[in-house]
Amino acid sequence: SVILPVAQRGEDILRLKAARVADAEFNSDWLMQLASAMIATMLERSGVGIAAPQVYISKRVIIVASRPNLRYPDAPEMDAVVMVNPEILEFSQATTLGEEGCLSVPNERGQVQRAQSIKVLYHTLTGEVMESTFEGFPARIVQHEIDHLNGILFVDRLS
Ligand SMILES: O=C(O)C[C@@H](Cc1ccccc1)C(=O)SCC(=O)c1ccccc1
Ligand SMILES: [Zn+2]
């Protein structure tokens, strides 16, 4: 499906606080097409996540799709999860330092401190409310993507 352009560090869109998706948008063709274009763009860039502001849509939609990779060989293989209006309800006290990259900050990698596990409340594309716990690499990706919704890049958090 459609591959979208990805905003790069320095572009204002990446520094905005994204808007919540309105109730009227759930189940809409628009939201379905946005999610599939985000997934296609993420896969094209071989990412493990992506946030709507990265494709110039300042709305609170993220994709999380952990898979094993060089830096996290034991990362779980997960089907892409689409999260609409995600909120982290709980952060574990335990944190871990781990390597991150960003499709909007090419050729840079860095060590970022993140909560080891988190409890997330989010809506599915159909508006169903979900509450899930993530840990390890998937938890890291969720925190990285929600940062994007709040105009934060991982380079802002480098230890
Ligand atoms: O910019 C993004 O949101 C995508 C980003 C997600 C992410 C990667 C690593 C840690 C947290 C969040 C990427 O997918 S960057 C490319 C990548 O696949 C990767 C980079 C570093 C480690 C593992 C994977
Ligand atoms: Zn990123």
Coordinates of N, CA and C and ligand atoms in Angstrom, one line a residue:
S1 N 0.9 -1.2 0.0 CA 0.0 0.0 0.0 C 0.9 1.2 0.0
V2 N 0.3 2.3 0.3 CA 1.0 3.6 0.2 C 2.2 3.7 1.1
I3 N 3.4 4.2 0.5 CA 4.5 4.5 1.4 C 4.6 6.0 1.5
L4 N 4.6 6.5 2.8 CA 4.6 7.9 3.0 C 6.0 8.5 3.3
P5 N 6.2 9.8 3.0 CA 7.5 10.4 3.3 C 7.6 10.5 4.9
V6 N 8.8 10.4 5.3 CA 9.1 10.4 6.8 C 9.8 11.7 7.2
A7 N 9.2 12.4 8.1 CA 9.8 13.7 8.6 C 11.1 13.5 9.2
Q8 N 12.0 14.4 9.0 CA 13.4 14.3 9.6 C 13.6 15.3 10.7
R9 N 14.5 15.0 11.6 CA 14.9 15.9 12.7 C 15.1 17.3 12.2
G10 N 14.4 18.2 12.9 CA 14.6 19.6 12.5 C 13.3 20.1 11.9
E11 N 12.4 19.2 11.5 CA 11.1 19.6 11.0 C 10.1 19.8 12.2
D12 N 9.4 20.9 12.1 CA 8.5 21.3 13.2 C 7.5 20.3 13.6
I13 N 7.0 19.5 12.6 CA 5.9 18.6 12.9 C 6.3 17.6 14.0
L14 N 7.6 17.3 14.1 CA 8.1 16.3 15.1 C 8.1 16.9 16.5
R15 N 7.9 18.2 16.6 CA 8.0 18.8 17.9 C 6.6 19.3 18.5
L16 N 5.6 18.9 17.7 CA 4.2 19.3 18.2 C 3.7 18.2 19.1
K17 N 2.7 18.6 20.0 CA 2.0 17.6 20.7 C 0.8 17.2 19.9
A18 N 0.8 15.9 19.5 CA -0.2 15.4 18.5 C -1.6 15.4 19.1
A19 N -2.6 15.6 18.2 CA -4.0 15.7 18.7 C -4.6 14.3 18.9
R20 N -5.5 14.2 19.9 CA -6.2 12.9 20.1 C -7.1 12.6 18.8
V21 N -7.3 11.4 18.5 CA -8.2 10.9 17.5 C -9.6 11.1 18.1
A22 N -10.5 11.7 17.3 CA -11.9 12.0 17.8 C -12.7 10.7 17.6
D23 N -13.7 10.6 18.5 CA -14.6 9.4 18.5 C -15.1 9.2 17.1
A24 N -15.5 10.3 16.4 CA -16.1 10.1 15.0 C -15.1 9.5 14.0
E25 N -13.8 9.5 14.3 CA -12.8 8.9 13.4 C -12.6 7.4 13.5
F26 N -13.0 6.9 14.7 CA -12.9 5.4 14.8 C -13.7 4.7 13.8
N27 N -13.1 3.5 13.3 CA -13.8 2.7 12.3 C -13.9 3.4 10.9
S28 N -13.3 4.6 10.8 CA -13.4 5.3 9.5 C -12.4 4.8 8.5
D29 N -12.7 4.9 7.2 CA -11.8 4.5 6.1 C -10.5 5.3 6.3
W30 N -10.7 6.6 6.7 CA -9.5 7.4 6.8 C -8.5 6.8 7.8
L31 N -9.0 6.4 9.0 CA -8.1 5.9 10.1 C -7.5 4.6 9.6
M32 N -8.3 3.7 9.0 CA -7.8 2.4 8.5 C -6.7 2.6 7.5
Q33 N -6.9 3.6 6.6 CA -5.9 3.8 5.5 C -4.6 4.5 6.1
L34 N -4.8 5.3 7.1 CA -3.6 5.9 7.8 C -2.8 4.8 8.5
A35 N -3.5 3.9 9.2 CA -2.8 2.8 9.9 C -2.0 1.9 8.9
S36 N -2.7 1.5 7.8 CA -2.0 0.6 6.8 C -0.9 1.3 6.1
A37 N -1.0 2.6 5.8 CA 0.1 3.4 5.2 C 1.3 3.5 6.2
M38 N 1.0 3.7 7.5 CA 2.0 3.7 8.5 C 2.8 2.4 8.6
I39 N 2.0 1.3 8.6 CA 2.6 0.0 8.7 C 3.5 -0.3 7.5
A40 N 3.0 0.1 6.3 CA 3.8 -0.1 5.0 C 5.1 0.7 5.0
T41 N 4.9 2.0 5.5 CA 6.1 2.9 5.6 C 7.1 2.3 6.6
M42 N 6.6 1.9 7.7 CA 7.5 1.3 8.8 C 8.3 0.1 8.2
L43 N 7.6 -0.8 7.5 CA 8.2 -2.0 7.0 C 9.2 -1.6 5.9
E44 N 8.8 -0.7 5.1 CA 9.7 -0.2 4.0 C 11.0 0.3 4.5
R45 N 10.9 0.9 5.7 CA 12.1 1.5 6.3 C 12.7 0.5 7.3
S46 N 12.2 -0.7 7.3 CA 12.6 -1.8 8.3 C 12.7 -1.3 9.7
G47 N 11.6 -0.6 10.1 CA 11.5 -0.1 11.5 C 10.8 -1.1 12.4
V48 N 10.8 -0.9 13.7 CA 10.0 -1.8 14.6 C 8.9 -1.0 15.2
G49 N 8.7 0.2 14.7 CA 7.6 1.1 15.2 C 7.6 2.3 14.4
I50 N 6.5 3.1 14.5 CA 6.4 4.4 13.8 C 5.2 5.1 14.5
A51 N 5.3 6.5 14.5 CA 4.2 7.3 15.0 C 3.7 8.2 13.9
A52 N 2.4 8.5 14.0 CA 1.8 9.3 12.9 C 2.5 10.7 12.6
P53 N 3.0 11.4 13.6 CA 3.7 12.6 13.3 C 4.9 12.4 12.4
Q54 N 5.5 11.2 12.4 CA 6.6 11.0 11.5 C 6.3 10.9 10.1
V55 N 5.0 10.7 9.8 CA 4.5 10.7 8.4 C 3.6 12.0 8.2
Y56 N 3.9 13.0 9.0 CA 3.3 14.4 8.8 C 1.8 14.4 9.2
I57 N 1.4 13.4 10.0 CA 0.0 13.5 10.5 C 0.0 13.6 12.1
S58 N -0.3 14.8 12.5 CA -0.2 15.1 14.0 C -1.4 14.6 14.8
K59 N -1.5 13.3 14.8 CA -2.5 12.6 15.5 C -1.9 11.5 16.4
R60 N -2.6 11.2 17.5 CA -2.1 10.2 18.4 C -2.4 8.7 18.0
V61 N -1.6 8.3 17.0 CA -1.7 7.0 16.5 C -0.2 6.4 16.4
I62 N 0.0 5.2 16.9 CA 1.4 4.6 16.8 C 1.2 3.2 16.4
I63 N 2.3 2.6 15.8 CA 2.4 1.2 15.5 C 3.6 0.7 16.3
V64 N 3.4 -0.5 16.8 CA 4.5 -1.2 17.6 C 4.6 -2.6 17.0
A65 N 5.9 -2.9 16.5 CA 6.0 -4.2 15.8 C 7.4 -4.8 16.1
S66 N 7.6 -5.1 17.4 CA 8.9 -5.7 17.7 C 9.3 -6.9 16.9
R67 N 10.5 -7.1 16.6 CA 11.0 -8.4 16.0 C 12.5 -8.5 16.4
P68 N 13.0 -9.8 16.4 CA 14.4 -10.0 16.7 C 15.3 -9.2 15.8
N69 N 16.3 -8.6 16.3 CA 17.2 -7.8 15.4 C 18.6 -7.9 16.0
L70 N 19.6 -7.3 15.3 CA 21.0 -7.5 15.8 C 21.2 -7.0 17.2
R71 N 20.5 -5.9 17.6 CA 20.7 -5.4 18.9 C 19.9 -6.1 20.0
Y72 N 18.8 -6.6 19.6 CA 17.9 -7.3 20.5 C 17.6 -8.7 19.9
P73 N 18.5 -9.6 19.9 CA 18.3 -10.9 19.2 C 17.2 -11.7 19.8
D74 N 16.9 -11.5 21.2 CA 15.8 -12.3 21.8 C 14.6 -11.4 21.9
A75 N 14.5 -10.4 21.1 CA 13.2 -9.6 21.1 C 12.1 -10.5 20.6
P76 N 10.9 -10.3 21.1 CA 9.8 -11.2 20.6 C 9.4 -10.7 19.2
E77 N 8.9 -11.7 18.4 CA 8.4 -11.4 17.1 C 6.9 -11.1 17.4
M78 N 6.4 -9.9 17.1 CA 5.0 -9.6 17.4 C 4.3 -9.0 16.1
D79 N 3.0 -9.4 16.0 CA 2.2 -8.7 14.9 C 2.2 -7.2 15.2
A80 N 2.2 -6.4 14.2 CA 2.1 -5.0 14.4 C 0.8 -4.6 15.2
V81 N 1.0 -3.9 16.3 CA -0.1 -3.4 17.1 C -0.4 -2.0 16.8
V82 N -1.6 -1.6 16.4 CA -2.0 -0.2 16.2 C -2.6 0.3 17.5
M83 N -2.0 1.4 18.0 CA -2.6 2.0 19.2 C -3.0 3.4 18.9
V84 N -4.3 3.7 19.2 CA -4.9 5.0 19.1 C -5.1 5.6 20.4
N85 N -4.7 6.9 20.6 CA -4.8 7.6 21.8 C -4.2 6.8 23.0
P86 N -2.9 6.3 22.8 CA -2.3 5.5 23.9 C -1.9 6.4 25.1
E87 N -2.1 5.8 26.3 CA -1.6 6.4 27.5 C -0.9 5.4 28.4
I88 N 0.2 5.8 28.9 CA 0.9 4.9 29.8 C 0.4 5.1 31.2
L89 N -0.3 4.1 31.7 CA -0.9 4.2 33.1 C 0.1 3.9 34.2
E90 N 1.0 3.0 34.0 CA 2.0 2.7 35.0 C 3.4 2.5 34.3
F91 N 4.4 3.0 35.0 CA 5.8 2.7 34.6 C 6.4 1.9 35.8
S92 N 7.2 0.8 35.4 CA 7.8 0.1 36.5 C 8.9 1.0 37.1
Q93 N 9.3 0.7 38.3 CA 10.4 1.5 38.9 C 11.7 1.1 38.3
A94 N 11.8 -0.2 37.9 CA 13.0 -0.7 37.3 C 13.1 -0.1 35.9
T95 N 14.3 0.3 35.6 CA 14.6 0.9 34.2 C 15.7 0.1 33.6
T96 N 15.8 0.2 32.3 CA 17.0 -0.5 31.6 C 17.5 0.5 30.6
L97 N 18.8 0.4 30.3 CA 19.5 1.2 29.3 C 19.5 0.4 28.1
G98 N 19.1 1.0 27.0 CA 19.2 0.2 25.7 C 19.3 1.1 24.5
E99 N 19.8 0.4 23.4 CA 20.1 1.2 22.2 C 18.8 1.5 21.5
E100 N 18.8 2.7 21.0 CA 17.6 3.1 20.1 C 18.1 3.8 18.9
G101 N 17.2 3.7 17.9 CA 17.4 4.4 16.6 C 16.1 5.1 16.3
C102 N 16.1 5.9 15.2 CA 14.8 6.6 14.9 C 14.8 6.8 13.4
L103 N 13.6 6.5 12.8 CA 13.5 6.7 11.3 C 13.6 8.2 11.0
S104 N 13.4 9.1 12.0 CA 13.5 10.5 11.7 C 14.8 11.1 12.1
V105 N 15.7 10.2 12.6 CA 17.1 10.7 13.0 C 18.0 9.6 12.4
P106 N 18.2 9.6 11.1 CA 19.0 8.5 10.5 C 20.5 8.6 10.9
N107 N 21.2 7.5 10.8 CA 22.6 7.4 11.1 C 23.0 7.8 12.5
E108 N 22.0 7.8 13.4 CA 22.3 8.0 14.8 C 21.7 6.9 15.7
R109 N 22.5 6.4 16.7 CA 22.0 5.4 17.6 C 22.4 5.9 19.0
G110 N 21.7 5.6 20.0 CA 22.1 6.0 21.3 C 21.5 5.2 22.4
Q111 N 22.1 5.2 23.6 CA 21.6 4.5 24.8 C 20.6 5.3 25.5
V112 N 19.4 4.8 25.7 CA 18.3 5.5 26.4 C 17.8 4.7 27.6
Q113 N 17.6 5.4 28.7 CA 17.1 4.8 29.9 C 15.5 4.7 29.8
R114 N 14.9 3.5 29.9 CA 13.5 3.4 29.8 C 13.0 2.5 30.9
A115 N 11.7 2.7 31.3 CA 11.1 1.8 32.2 C 11.1 0.4 31.6
Q116 N 11.4 -0.6 32.5 CA 11.6 -2.0 32.0 C 10.2 -2.6 31.6
S117 N 9.1 -2.2 32.3 CA 7.8 -2.6 31.9 C 6.8 -1.5 32.1
I118 N 5.7 -1.5 31.3 CA 4.7 -0.4 31.4 C 3.3 -1.0 31.2
K119 N 2.3 -0.3 31.7 CA 0.9 -0.7 31.5 C 0.3 0.4 30.6
V120 N -0.2 0.0 29.5 CA -0.7 1.0 28.5 C -2.2 0.8 28.3
L121 N -2.9 2.0 28.2 CA -4.3 1.9 27.9 C -4.4 2.5 26.5
Y122 N -5.0 1.9 25.5 CA -5.2 2.5 24.2 C -6.5 2.0 23.5
H123 N -6.8 2.6 22.4 CA -8.0 2.2 21.6 C -7.5 1.5 20.4
T124 N -8.3 0.5 19.9 CA -8.0 -0.1 18.6 C -8.6 0.8 17.5
L125 N -8.4 0.4 16.3 CA -9.0 1.2 15.2 C -10.5 1.3 15.2
T126 N -11.1 0.2 15.8 CA -12.6 0.2 15.9 C -13.0 0.9 17.2
G127 N -12.1 1.4 18.0 CA -12.5 2.2 19.2 C -12.6 1.4 20.4
E128 N -12.3 0.1 20.3 CA -12.3 -0.8 21.5 C -11.2 -0.4 22.5
V129 N -11.5 -0.3 23.8 CA -10.5 0.1 24.7 C -9.7 -1.2 25.2
M130 N -8.3 -1.1 25.1 CA -7.5 -2.2 25.5 C -6.5 -1.7 26.6
E131 N -6.2 -2.6 27.5 CA -5.2 -2.3 28.5 C -4.2 -3.4 28.5
S132 N -2.9 -3.1 28.1 CA -1.9 -4.2 28.0 C -0.6 -3.8 28.7
T133 N 0.1 -4.8 29.2 CA 1.4 -4.6 29.8 C 2.5 -5.0 28.8
F134 N 3.5 -4.2 28.7 CA 4.7 -4.5 27.8 C 5.9 -4.5 28.6
E135 N 6.9 -5.3 28.3 CA 8.2 -5.3 29.0 C 9.3 -5.5 27.9
G136 N 10.5 -5.1 28.4 CA 11.7 -5.3 27.5 C 11.6 -4.5 26.3
F137 N 12.0 -5.0 25.2 CA 12.1 -4.3 23.9 C 10.8 -3.7 23.5
P138 N 9.7 -4.5 23.5 CA 8.4 -3.9 23.1 C 8.0 -2.7 24.0
A139 N 8.3 -2.8 25.3 CA 8.0 -1.6 26.2 C 8.9 -0.4 25.8
R140 N 10.1 -0.7 25.3 CA 11.0 0.4 24.9 C 10.4 1.1 23.7
I141 N 9.9 0.3 22.7 CA 9.3 0.8 21.5 C 8.1 1.7 21.8
V142 N 7.2 1.2 22.6 CA 6.0 1.9 23.0 C 6.4 3.3 23.6
Q143 N 7.4 3.3 24.5 CA 7.8 4.6 25.1 C 8.4 5.5 24.1
H144 N 9.2 5.0 23.2 CA 9.8 5.8 22.1 C 8.7 6.4 21.2
E145 N 7.6 5.6 20.9 CA 6.6 6.0 20.0 C 5.7 7.1 20.6
I146 N 5.4 6.8 21.9 CA 4.5 7.8 22.6 C 5.3 9.1 22.8
D147 N 6.6 9.0 23.0 CA 7.4 10.3 23.0 C 7.2 11.1 21.7
H148 N 7.1 10.4 20.6 CA 6.9 11.1 19.3 C 5.6 11.9 19.3
L149 N 4.6 11.3 20.0 CA 3.3 12.0 20.1 C 3.3 13.2 20.9
N150 N 4.4 13.3 21.7 CA 4.6 14.5 22.6 C 5.7 15.4 22.2
G151 N 6.2 15.2 20.9 CA 7.2 16.0 20.4 C 8.6 15.8 20.9
I152 N 8.8 14.6 21.5 CA 10.1 14.2 22.1 C 10.8 13.2 21.2
L153 N 12.1 13.4 20.9 CA 12.9 12.5 20.1 C 13.9 11.8 21.1
F154 N 14.3 10.6 20.7 CA 15.2 9.8 21.7 C 16.5 10.6 21.9
V155 N 17.0 11.4 21.0 CA 18.2 12.1 21.2 C 18.1 13.1 22.3
D156 N 16.8 13.5 22.7 CA 16.6 14.4 23.8 C 16.9 13.7 25.1
R157 N 16.9 12.4 25.1 CA 17.0 11.6 26.3 C 18.3 10.9 26.4
L158 N 19.3 11.2 25.6 CA 20.6 10.4 25.6 C 21.3 10.7 26.9
S159 N 21.7 9.5 27.5 CA 22.4 9.6 28.8 C 23.8 10.0 28.6
Ligands
LIG1 O1 11.5 6.1 14.7 C1 10.8 5.2 15.1 O2 9.9 5.4 15.9 C2 11.2 3.8 14.7 C3 12.3 3.2 15.5 C4 11.7 2.5 16.7 C5 12.6 2.1 17.8 C6 13.8 1.4 17.6 C7 14.6 1.0 18.6 C8 14.3 1.3 19.9 C9 13.1 2.0 20.2 C10 12.2 2.4 19.1 C11 13.0 2.2 14.7 O3 12.5 1.2 14.3 S1 14.7 2.5 14.3 C12 15.3 1.2 13.3 C13 15.4 -0.2 14.0 O4 14.7 -1.1 13.5 C14 16.1 -0.5 15.2 C15 17.0 0.4 15.7 C16 17.7 0.1 16.9 C17 17.5 -1.0 17.5 C18 16.6 -2.0 17.0 C19 15.9 -1.7 15.9
ZN2 ZN 11.6 7.5 16.4

